[in-house]
Amino acid sequence: MTLLTLDLHPIFRNQRAIDLALRDVIFKAVRTGETVVEIIPGKGSGRLSSQVMAFLGQKHIRKLYVRVDSGTANTGRIQIHFKGR
């Protein structure tokens, strides 16, 4: 299993930077055939996790991945699974 990771802690106050970083990592995973992307929004208030889930719920983004796991074991991480090549 290949894993790309995106930690949102350094940019959590900048919505545009968050959207661009999410878009970049999703398209990189699709382009390179990665099977899993791990997003780290942190635990906090849950606002950042909600923003990530809203981004992932967009129709044009949703069709790029197979499923999303938002950590039952670790609520500060979201894993996005893609079809392998």
XYZ file of C-alpha atoms in Angstrom:
85
model
C 0.000 0.000 0.000
C 1.360 3.376 -1.023
C 0.537 6.361 1.165
C 0.658 10.102 0.513
C 0.231 12.341 3.557
C -0.998 15.920 3.845
C -0.729 17.654 7.227
C -3.038 20.671 7.362
C -1.719 22.050 10.663
C 0.673 24.586 9.062
C -2.092 26.114 6.892
C -5.216 25.632 9.023
C -6.124 29.358 9.000
C -6.019 29.787 5.222
C -9.047 28.280 3.446
C -7.611 28.885 -0.028
C -4.344 27.156 0.886
C -6.282 24.219 2.335
C -8.358 23.822 -0.832
C -5.272 24.047 -3.052
C -3.326 21.546 -0.934
C -6.239 19.087 -0.948
C -6.702 19.454 -4.693
C -2.956 18.985 -5.303
C -2.661 15.825 -3.210
C -5.842 14.261 -4.683
C -4.776 14.905 -8.279
C -1.220 13.728 -7.534
C -2.602 10.457 -6.153
C -4.747 9.940 -9.248
C -1.897 10.847 -11.604
C 0.721 8.641 -9.920
C -1.513 5.692 -9.043
C -1.228 6.060 -5.268
C -3.699 3.902 -3.376
C -4.159 5.934 -0.171
C -3.939 9.593 0.795
C -3.898 10.452 4.475
C -5.098 13.910 5.452
C -4.203 15.129 8.943
C -6.610 17.870 10.018
C -5.977 17.185 13.710
C -8.519 16.606 16.441
C -9.292 20.140 17.621
C -12.885 21.359 17.337
C -13.610 19.293 14.234
C -14.054 22.346 12.016
C -11.080 21.497 9.816
C -12.229 17.870 9.455
C -15.637 19.170 8.385
C -13.994 21.394 5.772
C -12.026 18.431 4.422
C -15.160 16.271 4.239
C -17.059 19.066 2.465
C -14.218 19.344 -0.064
C -14.241 15.581 -0.607
C -18.010 15.616 -1.043
C -17.867 17.794 -4.153
C -19.182 15.851 -7.133
C -16.087 16.305 -9.323
C -13.784 15.241 -6.470
C -15.959 12.386 -5.207
C -15.697 10.539 -8.516
C -11.886 10.361 -8.190
C -11.737 8.103 -5.126
C -13.275 4.843 -3.946
C -13.936 5.530 -0.247
C -13.064 7.718 2.724
C -12.269 6.481 6.228
C -12.410 9.110 8.935
C -10.541 7.490 11.769
C -12.392 5.578 14.401
C -9.016 4.702 15.929
C -7.556 8.176 15.312
C -10.088 10.945 14.763
C -7.333 13.364 13.703
C -6.767 11.543 10.392
C -8.816 11.004 7.242
C -7.799 8.350 4.721
C -8.906 8.552 1.097
C -8.677 5.299 -0.848
C -8.153 5.132 -4.593
C -8.283 2.274 -7.067
C -4.827 0.868 -7.624
C -3.459 0.547 -11.119
